[in-house]
Amino acid sequence: MDIAVLVKEVPDLEARVQVVQDGGALDVENKRVLNFFDEIAVAAALQLKEAGGGGRVYAVGAGSGLEAVRRAIAMGADAGFLVDDPAVDGADPLTVARALAAVVRAEGFDLVLAGRQATDDEAGLVGPMVAELLGVPCVVGVTAAEPADGGLVVGREVDGASERLSVPVPAVLTAEKGWVEPRVPQVMGLMKAMKAEIGRRTLADLGVEPVPPLAAAGYHGPRSRPAVRMVEGEPAEAAGELVRILRDEARVL
Amino acid sequence: MAIWVICEEHGDGLRRTTQELAAQARRVAEDGEPVVALAVGACVGRAGWLDGRVHRVVKVAGGGLVPFSADPWVAAVAAVLAEAEPRLVLWGEGTRAREVMPRVAARLGWPAVANALALEAADGGARVLRPVLGGKAYQWVSLGGAPALVAFRPNSFDPEVAADLDTRVEERSAEPCEDRVRVLERTAGDGGRVPLTEAQVVVAGGRGLKDAANLALLEDLADALGGAVGVSRAVVDAGWADHAIQVGKSGKTVSPALYVVAGVSGAVHHTMGMDTAKVVVAINTDPNAPIFKYADYGVVGDALQVLPALAAAVRALGT
Ligand SMILES: Cc1cc2nc3c(=O)[nH]c(=O)nc-3n(C[C@H](O)[C@H](O)[C@H](O)COP(=O)(O)OP(=O)(O)OC[C@H]3O[C@@H](n4cnc5c(N)ncnc54)[C@H](O)[C@@H]3O)c2cc1C
Ligand SMILES: Nc1ncnc2c1ncn2[C@@H]1O[C@H](COP(=O)(O)O)[C@@H](O)[C@H]1O
């Protein structure tokens, strides 16, 4: 089974973020990592490859994602591709999805894995968009999968219920936490990743016209809460006072 | 042009988020611009609340739409929207929006925004607010005049709206469509409680609760408040609770009116899942716990004592 994993490079969540130019722009510390959920997807692809008896696992990134692609190779992916085009950075998710779908279609696939969402935009748009563009079914938030009868049996938790689904391949799955615990790459993997030839494509190579992205119209920082108001006293006393405040002042009860 | 709202059912009515979206659509609609609700599948028989509150309800029934199934929904929603002329299509965040909205967007070639928190009328269209980088900043996005799909977090808007319109109802049937994915097994979750992401009140606990058995204290307070229970990742990792109720970066994002959080230190991975809660009450034995920076009200004390005392005080209020 050939498995394509869509890997996005995102700012580390510890990276400093500052609103600058009077809300006109965002200054983000240059600390970048492979998206948390995509790491799970890479690890899941490797596990499925073993369970399914071979095939290829390859990583595809779009935009400034070279390190993410290398990271996936260091984790064990066989090859990597990058849509390397200035028009992809800050592009609309649909442009990104069209580019990724075009690479995957050209390389051949039985299964595409994406993350449940990227930690920078928390959108979860690109995976299902790719599925639609490839004309294959999509299951989001997957926490288990194994090969069965030429397809897959997939597990997931949705709204407090758990599901087992029969999914024909080709298909797109998005990876949720709890599927596989990603392992830190070994030295051998890191060496292989450094030397790996990354296949580069431009939007023109792929025949993808970018769609105009929606315009950013300003940023602001997180709402700063007023300093916390401490409620004193023994538990019963504090609880009584708190409930009074929540009812009469905060008006949430 | 029109503003469309994609309905979802809950119990024998509509999901509260659907009501919020319909109400907000009315507030931001331009003069004479209609608000249209799209009721698909199980919503068809539950759309009573919309009567008088939107200009038009389009009901779509058909095979494969009940229970919810992604392929038939994508086909039905895309078919209706393709021949409509929406300026905006509003969805409630959740599994269904996550499965359907991006695929409809890809099929129609329309832009989509997920995880939005606010919608305002603006020059030449509308703008929506969304968190970026785990809530470290918020970005306004201009939608312009072309059709766009936007999914909003629950509890983003006030659901109150006057029922003063003459609502026109249109009934359609969808082309038959079978899902390529087959359900082998589905175990019902805890049906009674409000879903975590939807709840107006969330009572959350962390490792400071000491033992799995003490999660019952969260449930008891949540019951007293009519809310849902959430936990930190440390609690999930310890095997005390299921990942489905984890709040934070690798769990759920919640925006309740009230978030009570006990025995949670306040790591950024946790707070990014709750920072849009309107009022936050933190209970922690450590007066310097970071969670107090994200709280409006704080109690320094033992969660095992304060939680039951709070439940008792809330119940006393009701009697
Ligand atoms: C990639 C990544 C993703 C993550 N995703 C998430 C996520 O989605 N959600 C999440 O929550 N975390 C997440 N984490 C973990 C996060 O960083 C913290 O480790 C976690 O939130 C800590 O859980 P906690 O506050 O329950 O436990 P602790 O940090 O151990 O805090 C326990 C707190 O309880 C207090 N306490 C002790 N006894 C009592 C008592 N009797 N009464 C009251 N208070 C008491 C202590 O003072 C302390 O503040 C993630 C981490 C990483 C690296
Ligand atoms: N630029 C990108 N390159 C590769 N994969 C991406 C890119 N953007 C999004 N994805 C994939 O789509 C998933 C969801 O991303 P998002 O829609 O941004 O939340 C990610 O977890 C990735 O698997």
XYZ file of C-alpha atoms and ligand atoms in Angstrom:
648
model
C 0.000 0.000 0.000
C 1.450 3.388 -1.029
C 0.753 6.016 1.622
C 1.155 9.763 1.129
C 1.382 11.830 4.326
C 0.651 15.549 4.118
C 3.083 17.351 6.381
C 2.878 20.989 7.363
C 5.563 23.010 9.063
C 4.145 25.300 11.749
C 5.520 27.639 14.386
C 6.338 25.830 17.612
C 3.651 26.540 20.188
C 6.333 27.887 22.487
C 7.359 30.452 19.839
C 6.936 34.067 20.864
C 4.092 35.781 19.028
C 3.658 39.524 18.899
C 1.152 41.749 17.228
C 3.088 44.520 15.483
C 2.483 47.509 13.196
C -0.590 48.586 15.148
C -2.365 45.312 14.525
C -1.267 45.224 10.900
C 0.972 42.179 11.174
C 2.145 39.335 13.329
C 5.743 38.790 14.361
C 6.345 35.114 15.092
C 9.612 33.819 16.488
C 11.338 31.617 13.931
C 11.025 28.292 15.773
C 9.393 25.786 13.503
C 8.285 22.202 13.893
C 6.387 19.470 12.099
C 2.706 19.883 12.998
C 1.796 17.792 16.073
C -0.977 15.837 14.324
C 1.132 15.263 11.206
C 3.759 13.557 13.342
C 1.035 11.172 14.422
C 0.066 10.701 10.759
C 3.652 9.846 9.783
C 3.949 7.327 12.623
C 0.574 5.820 11.683
C 1.639 5.502 8.038
C 4.764 3.604 9.062
C 2.697 1.291 11.252
C 0.202 0.656 8.430
C 3.005 -0.031 5.986
C 4.276 -2.761 8.292
C 0.819 -4.173 8.893
C -0.026 -4.060 5.188
C 3.203 -5.697 4.073
C 5.116 -2.927 2.379
C 4.496 -0.196 -0.143
C 5.912 3.289 0.050
C 5.396 6.038 2.618
C 6.155 9.493 1.269
C 5.740 12.935 2.761
C 4.395 15.934 0.884
C 4.728 19.505 2.077
C 3.603 22.760 0.543
C 5.243 26.099 1.200
C 8.098 26.642 3.600
C 7.929 23.056 4.761
C 11.275 21.604 3.828
C 12.218 20.799 7.427
C 8.862 19.137 8.008
C 9.441 16.881 5.001
C 12.942 16.036 6.238
C 11.580 15.312 9.697
C 9.092 12.854 8.200
C 11.931 11.109 6.350
C 13.972 11.026 9.550
C 11.003 9.333 11.231
C 11.067 6.651 8.529
C 9.274 7.914 5.402
C 10.818 6.610 2.163
C 10.740 9.834 0.170
C 9.685 13.464 0.288
C 8.200 16.075 -2.012
C 7.756 19.783 -1.594
C 5.558 22.217 -3.444
C 8.170 24.914 -3.466
C 6.569 28.047 -4.769
C 6.395 31.522 -3.250
C 2.699 31.596 -4.118
C 1.968 28.796 -1.625
C 2.988 30.653 1.517
C -0.039 32.418 2.888
C -2.121 30.815 0.137
C -5.753 29.899 0.513
C -6.252 26.369 1.924
C -7.903 25.448 -1.372
C -4.759 26.360 -3.321
C -2.687 24.288 -0.895
C -5.116 21.371 -1.207
C -5.070 21.546 -5.016
C -1.272 21.508 -5.040
C -1.057 18.612 -2.583
C -3.713 16.633 -4.461
C -1.808 17.151 -7.721
C 1.451 15.808 -6.247
C -0.305 12.844 -4.685
C -2.144 12.028 -7.901
C 1.094 12.171 -9.895
C 3.037 10.038 -7.402
C 0.319 7.418 -6.985
C -1.378 6.519 -3.693
C -3.641 4.025 -1.997
C -4.059 6.124 1.095
C -3.493 9.752 2.066
C -2.984 10.706 5.711
C -3.245 14.272 7.001
C -3.368 15.731 10.495
C -6.707 16.400 12.178
C -5.679 20.051 12.027
C -2.629 22.268 11.951
C -1.790 23.912 15.256
C -1.324 27.328 13.610
C -4.784 27.756 12.092
C -6.644 24.857 13.773
C -8.713 24.698 10.599
C -8.761 21.044 9.598
C -9.641 22.102 6.063
C -6.849 20.801 3.879
C -7.193 17.014 4.471
C -10.894 16.724 3.534
C -10.384 19.200 0.670
C -7.685 16.938 -0.764
C -10.076 13.973 -0.469
C -12.752 15.820 -2.428
C -10.283 16.909 -5.113
C -9.027 13.332 -5.467
C -12.617 12.051 -5.508
C -12.047 9.621 -2.642
C -13.831 9.188 0.703
C -12.561 10.895 3.838
C -12.729 10.045 7.532
C -11.626 12.715 10.004
C -10.254 12.203 13.509
C -9.012 8.640 13.121
C -7.480 6.870 16.143
C -6.996 3.351 14.718
C -6.702 1.670 11.330
C -5.799 -1.744 10.043
C -5.812 -3.339 6.597
C -8.831 -5.576 5.939
C -10.204 -7.139 2.735
C -8.259 -4.841 0.440
C -9.499 -1.773 2.341
C -9.217 -0.560 5.918
C -11.088 -0.895 9.164
C -10.846 2.451 10.892
C -11.700 3.464 14.445
C -12.482 6.868 15.884
C -14.243 8.675 18.715
C -16.915 11.155 17.741
C -18.964 13.224 20.155
C -18.540 10.691 22.941
C -19.373 7.673 20.767
C -16.849 5.276 19.294
C -17.118 4.055 15.733
C -15.628 1.289 13.639
C -15.826 1.985 9.940
C -15.084 0.034 6.796
C -13.216 2.324 4.409
C -12.406 1.363 0.811
C -9.063 2.527 -0.571
C -8.038 4.877 -1.996
C -9.124 7.210 0.802
C -8.020 10.136 2.954
C -7.843 9.815 6.757
C -6.997 12.602 9.206
C -5.020 11.602 12.275
C -6.186 12.328 15.813
C -4.168 12.070 18.996
C -4.263 8.578 20.449
C -3.636 6.748 17.157
C 0.109 6.150 17.439
C 2.668 7.694 19.755
C 5.303 9.181 17.392
C 8.873 8.185 18.166
C 11.814 10.549 18.180
C 13.936 9.899 15.040
C 17.174 7.948 15.439
C 20.559 9.223 14.302
C 20.431 6.947 11.235
C 17.135 8.499 10.232
C 18.430 12.027 10.678
C 21.429 11.232 8.455
C 19.199 9.722 5.786
C 16.928 12.780 5.911
C 19.832 15.158 5.492
C 20.994 13.382 2.358
C 17.559 12.698 0.896
C 16.735 14.202 -2.470
C 13.490 16.157 -2.004
C 11.411 16.321 -5.184
C 10.401 19.930 -5.788
C 7.385 21.096 -7.747
C 5.990 24.519 -8.542
C 2.317 25.352 -8.949
C 2.971 25.715 -12.684
C 4.529 22.213 -12.816
C 1.378 20.920 -11.197
C -0.982 22.983 -13.341
C -2.522 24.652 -10.281
C -3.845 28.212 -10.504
C -3.769 29.820 -7.053
C -7.147 31.113 -5.851
C -6.948 34.552 -4.248
C -6.689 34.158 -0.451
C -9.093 35.952 1.856
C -7.578 39.209 3.052
C -6.217 39.512 6.583
C -7.819 42.602 8.092
C -5.861 43.073 11.276
C -4.636 41.240 14.345
C -4.987 41.642 18.047
C -3.500 39.879 21.050
C -5.397 37.599 23.403
C -8.031 39.315 25.486
C -6.295 40.194 28.690
C -8.404 39.252 31.626
C -8.463 41.674 34.486
C -6.269 40.477 37.377
C -7.791 37.489 39.102
C -9.973 38.244 42.100
C -9.238 35.850 44.952
C -12.118 34.641 47.054
C -10.968 33.892 50.589
C -12.224 31.698 53.381
C -12.828 28.110 54.356
C -14.234 25.967 51.530
C -17.899 26.387 52.466
C -17.522 30.099 53.014
C -15.508 30.685 49.831
C -17.954 28.571 47.832
C -20.934 30.558 49.116
C -19.290 33.873 48.279
C -18.196 32.633 44.849
C -21.686 31.499 43.937
C -23.032 34.891 45.030
C -20.474 36.660 42.804
C -21.191 34.388 39.853
C -24.901 35.054 40.181
C -24.991 38.754 41.063
C -21.857 40.204 39.487
C -20.647 37.929 36.701
C -24.267 36.911 35.974
C -23.447 33.467 34.706
C -25.690 31.496 37.077
C -27.365 37.476 -2.234
C -28.331 35.789 0.992
C -26.868 34.437 4.214
C -27.330 30.706 4.624
C -27.187 28.764 7.864
C -26.499 25.025 7.855
C -28.720 23.455 10.529
C -27.865 20.627 12.879
C -30.282 18.795 15.134
C -30.028 18.178 18.841
C -32.567 16.190 20.828
C -35.922 16.965 19.242
C -34.925 20.464 18.197
C -31.937 22.253 16.741
C -28.444 22.540 18.104
C -28.033 25.747 20.090
C -25.230 26.746 17.720
C -27.658 26.682 14.806
C -29.860 29.122 16.700
C -26.877 31.356 17.440
C -25.914 31.427 13.766
C -29.433 32.214 12.593
C -29.665 35.052 15.131
C -26.277 36.477 14.151
C -27.101 36.172 10.449
C -30.165 38.336 11.071
C -27.967 40.910 12.836
C -25.377 41.193 10.065
C -27.657 40.820 7.036
C -27.746 43.820 4.747
C -31.001 45.668 4.173
C -33.410 43.313 2.476
C -30.943 40.456 2.420
C -32.667 37.189 3.315
C -31.472 34.683 5.893
C -32.002 31.122 4.686
C -31.725 28.005 6.855
C -30.758 24.725 5.213
C -32.291 21.791 7.102
C -30.928 18.478 5.866
C -31.841 14.962 6.970
C -32.875 14.702 10.609
C -33.208 18.512 10.819
C -36.177 18.431 8.465
C -38.549 17.402 11.235
C -36.912 19.542 13.905
C -36.861 22.941 12.246
C -39.821 24.422 14.158
C -37.692 26.965 16.017
C -36.781 28.601 12.699
C -40.377 29.548 12.015
C -40.567 33.345 12.104
C -36.842 33.677 12.756
C -35.490 33.252 9.222
C -36.867 34.294 5.859
C -36.723 30.899 4.271
C -36.181 27.287 5.318
C -34.984 24.841 2.681
C -35.665 21.281 3.786
C -33.803 18.477 2.065
C -34.822 14.871 2.665
C -33.417 11.795 1.002
C -31.702 8.447 1.327
C -28.480 8.314 3.299
C -29.025 11.630 5.098
C -30.351 10.055 8.323
C -28.369 9.148 10.330
C -25.749 11.675 9.301
C -23.331 10.354 6.716
C -20.626 12.423 5.038
C -20.874 11.540 1.332
C -24.645 12.064 1.046
C -24.451 15.288 3.083
C -21.655 16.714 0.947
C -23.644 15.917 -2.186
C -26.911 17.357 -0.843
C -25.467 20.558 0.625
C -23.221 21.261 -2.373
C -26.105 20.720 -4.800
C -28.361 23.222 -3.007
C -25.647 25.843 -2.494
C -24.384 25.577 -6.078
C -27.648 26.874 -7.435
C -28.263 29.354 -4.638
C -26.433 32.648 -4.479
C -25.150 32.800 -0.945
C -22.850 35.564 0.176
C -22.098 33.686 3.379
C -22.732 30.139 4.516
C -22.525 29.702 8.290
C -21.778 26.377 9.999
C -21.388 25.337 13.632
C -17.969 23.899 14.479
C -18.070 20.201 15.250
C -17.520 16.842 13.645
C -20.151 17.430 11.008
C -18.755 20.763 9.854
C -15.258 19.249 9.872
C -16.379 16.435 7.585
C -18.642 18.320 5.247
C -17.642 21.978 4.954
C -14.131 21.568 3.480
C -15.402 19.079 0.929
C -18.270 21.351 -0.120
C -15.748 24.203 -0.379
C -13.445 22.111 -2.579
C -16.327 20.942 -4.730
C -17.668 24.449 -5.305
C -14.271 26.179 -5.373
C -15.311 28.578 -2.586
C -13.060 29.772 0.238
C -13.648 28.411 3.740
C -12.688 29.547 7.233
C -12.908 27.235 10.243
C -12.849 27.848 13.961
C -14.180 31.422 13.781
C -15.333 33.349 16.853
C -17.036 36.499 15.614
C -18.868 37.787 12.568
C -19.391 41.455 11.818
C -20.726 43.437 8.947
C -17.928 45.409 7.300
C -17.409 47.625 4.275
C -17.921 45.583 1.149
C -18.969 42.415 2.927
C -18.288 40.853 6.277
C -15.339 40.035 8.462
C -14.746 37.131 10.792
C -12.392 36.736 13.723
C -10.359 33.602 14.235
C -7.620 32.570 16.654
C -4.178 31.818 15.262
C -1.283 29.970 16.872
C -3.333 28.484 19.650
C -4.968 31.742 20.648
C -1.716 33.675 21.016
C -3.232 36.139 18.569
C -6.523 36.759 16.791
C -6.927 37.628 13.146
C -9.744 39.427 11.373
C -10.381 38.011 7.915
C -12.296 39.973 5.261
C -14.719 37.904 3.272
C -15.445 40.302 0.442
C -18.515 39.823 -1.679
C -17.972 36.352 -3.168
C -19.505 33.289 -1.495
C -17.569 31.987 1.511
C -18.125 29.177 4.009
C -17.376 29.836 7.678
C -17.603 27.528 10.705
C -18.031 29.151 14.115
C -17.275 27.786 17.553
C -20.301 27.109 19.730
C -21.207 29.887 22.166
C -19.935 32.623 19.862
C -23.271 34.473 19.573
C -26.460 35.251 21.450
C -29.223 32.937 20.165
C -32.035 35.384 21.005
C -33.815 36.731 17.941
C -37.332 37.989 17.354
C -39.736 35.576 15.640
C -41.282 38.331 13.536
C -40.852 37.071 9.976
C -43.130 35.314 7.581
C -41.047 32.210 6.960
C -41.333 30.444 3.627
C -40.665 26.718 3.674
C -39.375 24.851 0.634
C -39.158 21.075 0.514
C -36.747 19.224 -1.722
C -35.452 15.737 -2.076
C -31.817 14.894 -2.584
C -30.497 12.600 -5.300
C -29.968 9.161 -3.775
C -26.374 8.801 -2.594
C -24.693 6.007 -0.718
C -21.715 6.573 1.532
C -18.530 4.861 0.436
C -17.633 4.467 4.108
C -19.662 1.823 5.926
C -20.352 1.897 9.668
C -19.506 -1.486 11.191
C -20.162 -0.542 14.773
C -21.195 2.543 16.681
C -21.429 2.609 20.451
C -23.582 5.366 21.846
C -21.713 7.858 24.017
C -23.055 9.369 27.219
C -26.207 10.625 25.556
C -27.680 12.522 28.512
C -25.033 15.153 29.119
C -24.539 18.222 26.944
C -21.575 17.794 24.586
C -18.422 19.350 26.006
C -17.848 21.819 23.176
C -21.430 23.005 23.303
C -21.903 23.361 27.053
C -22.604 26.740 28.657
C -20.787 25.531 31.764
C -17.719 23.306 31.855
C -16.241 21.904 35.058
C -12.693 20.744 34.435
C -10.156 18.968 36.587
C -6.492 18.039 36.490
C -3.897 15.943 38.217
C -4.535 17.883 41.420
C -7.660 15.758 41.877
C -5.270 12.987 42.953
C -7.330 9.957 41.945
C -9.670 8.777 39.206
C -12.447 8.312 41.763
C -12.404 12.042 42.512
C -13.566 12.877 38.994
C -16.996 12.176 40.466
C -16.673 15.569 42.193
C -16.433 17.232 38.768
C -19.478 15.337 37.544
C -21.467 16.274 40.608
C -20.731 19.991 40.238
C -21.347 19.769 36.485
C -24.727 18.176 37.197
C -25.581 20.913 39.686
C -24.690 23.551 37.067
C -26.184 21.699 34.088
C -22.785 21.563 32.441
C -20.221 19.186 31.011
C -16.981 17.754 32.384
C -13.517 18.335 30.942
C -10.062 17.232 32.045
C -6.409 18.071 31.499
C -4.094 15.875 29.508
C -2.365 14.673 32.682
C -5.679 13.108 33.700
C -6.045 11.376 30.329
C -2.433 10.192 30.394
C -2.993 8.755 33.877
C -5.876 6.747 32.421
C -8.502 8.399 34.677
C -10.602 9.724 31.807
C -11.096 9.342 28.094
C -9.320 11.581 25.592
C -12.743 12.611 24.271
C -13.128 15.023 27.206
C -9.599 16.445 27.187
C -9.460 20.227 26.903
C -6.486 21.869 25.225
C -4.161 21.843 22.287
C -4.416 18.139 21.607
C -7.986 17.935 22.881
C -11.162 19.982 22.591
C -11.543 23.742 22.456
C -14.373 25.109 24.580
C -15.930 28.580 24.900
C -18.488 28.259 27.687
C -20.020 31.124 29.644
C -18.463 29.619 32.789
C -15.334 27.441 33.083
C -14.583 26.075 36.542
C -11.139 24.509 36.664
C -9.721 22.626 39.651
C -6.313 21.035 40.155
C -4.992 22.142 36.763
C -1.673 23.999 36.724
C -2.484 26.119 33.671
C 0.061 25.005 31.061
C -0.402 26.885 27.791
C -1.367 23.589 26.133
C -4.369 23.494 28.427
C -5.289 27.180 28.416
C -5.338 27.402 24.617
C -8.379 25.137 24.774
C -10.338 27.339 27.200
C -9.088 30.891 26.907
C -12.198 32.120 25.116
C -14.416 31.077 28.039
C -16.269 34.134 29.278
C -15.833 33.682 33.028
C -13.151 31.424 34.502
C -13.015 30.217 38.110
C -9.808 28.458 39.177
C -9.275 26.328 42.259
C -5.720 25.355 43.145
C -3.703 24.706 46.298
C -0.798 26.688 44.866
C -1.425 30.465 44.964
C 1.222 30.875 42.254
C -0.268 28.370 39.820
C -0.270 29.875 36.291
C -3.960 29.021 35.882
C -4.804 32.055 38.042
C -3.475 34.273 35.228
C -6.260 32.941 33.024
C -8.946 33.187 35.693
C -11.405 35.890 36.688
C -11.976 34.414 40.140
C -9.713 32.196 42.181
C -9.900 30.068 45.283
C -6.686 28.850 46.902
C -7.651 25.548 48.421
C -8.058 21.809 48.127
C -10.208 20.881 45.148
C -11.476 17.845 47.016
C -13.106 20.178 49.525
C -13.930 23.223 47.412
C -15.693 21.314 44.589
C -18.286 19.660 46.873
C -18.751 22.940 48.752
C -19.437 24.686 45.442
C -21.902 21.999 44.378
C -23.709 22.413 47.692
C -23.779 26.216 47.353
C -25.134 25.976 43.793
C -27.831 23.545 44.886
C -28.729 25.817 47.801
C -29.299 28.583 45.259
C -31.869 26.469 43.446
C -33.926 25.690 46.531
C 2.351 18.673 22.435
C 1.614 18.761 23.726
C 0.229 18.811 23.738
C -0.476 18.930 24.940
N -1.839 19.013 24.910
C -2.508 19.206 26.072
C -3.940 19.352 26.081
O -4.611 19.270 25.055
N -4.549 19.564 27.265
C -3.858 19.623 28.458
O -4.483 19.837 29.503
N -2.527 19.487 28.474
C -1.837 19.251 27.314
N -0.489 19.077 27.354
C 0.162 18.904 28.654
C 0.408 20.204 29.413
O 1.632 20.749 28.981
C 0.458 19.909 30.929
O 1.439 18.932 31.173
C -0.859 19.425 31.500
O -1.905 20.303 31.137
C -0.758 19.325 33.008
O -1.938 18.793 33.544
P -2.404 19.214 35.000
O -2.481 20.688 35.110
O -3.624 18.427 35.306
O -1.254 18.609 35.928
P -0.080 19.330 36.705
O 0.698 20.217 35.830
O 0.603 18.261 37.443
O -0.831 20.293 37.719
C -1.535 19.862 38.829
C -2.010 21.089 39.550
O -2.877 20.722 40.621
C -2.573 21.497 41.756
N -3.024 20.716 42.897
C -2.386 19.677 43.531
N -3.165 19.199 44.512
C -4.306 19.919 44.507
C -5.493 19.876 45.287
N -5.660 18.971 46.272
N -6.442 20.779 45.027
C -6.292 21.704 44.051
N -5.192 21.787 43.279
C -4.210 20.889 43.506
C -1.088 21.738 41.686
O -0.755 22.900 42.415
C -0.888 21.917 40.173
O -1.053 23.273 39.807
C 0.232 18.970 26.163
C 1.621 18.923 26.166
C 2.317 18.822 24.983
C 3.816 18.788 25.019
N 1.141 23.545 3.571
C 0.836 22.265 3.829
N 1.664 21.276 3.416
C 1.369 19.975 3.670
N 0.284 19.574 4.336
C -0.581 20.506 4.760
C -0.358 21.890 4.527
N -1.379 22.574 5.068
C -2.200 21.646 5.636
N -1.728 20.404 5.451
C -2.313 19.122 5.902
O -3.659 19.357 6.272
C -3.843 19.164 7.677
C -4.819 20.193 8.212
O -4.282 21.475 8.081
P -5.174 22.790 8.286
O -6.268 22.713 7.303
O -4.221 23.906 8.049
O -5.660 22.728 9.726
C -2.450 19.236 8.266
O -2.388 18.506 9.485
C -1.615 18.631 7.154
O -1.702 17.221 7.169
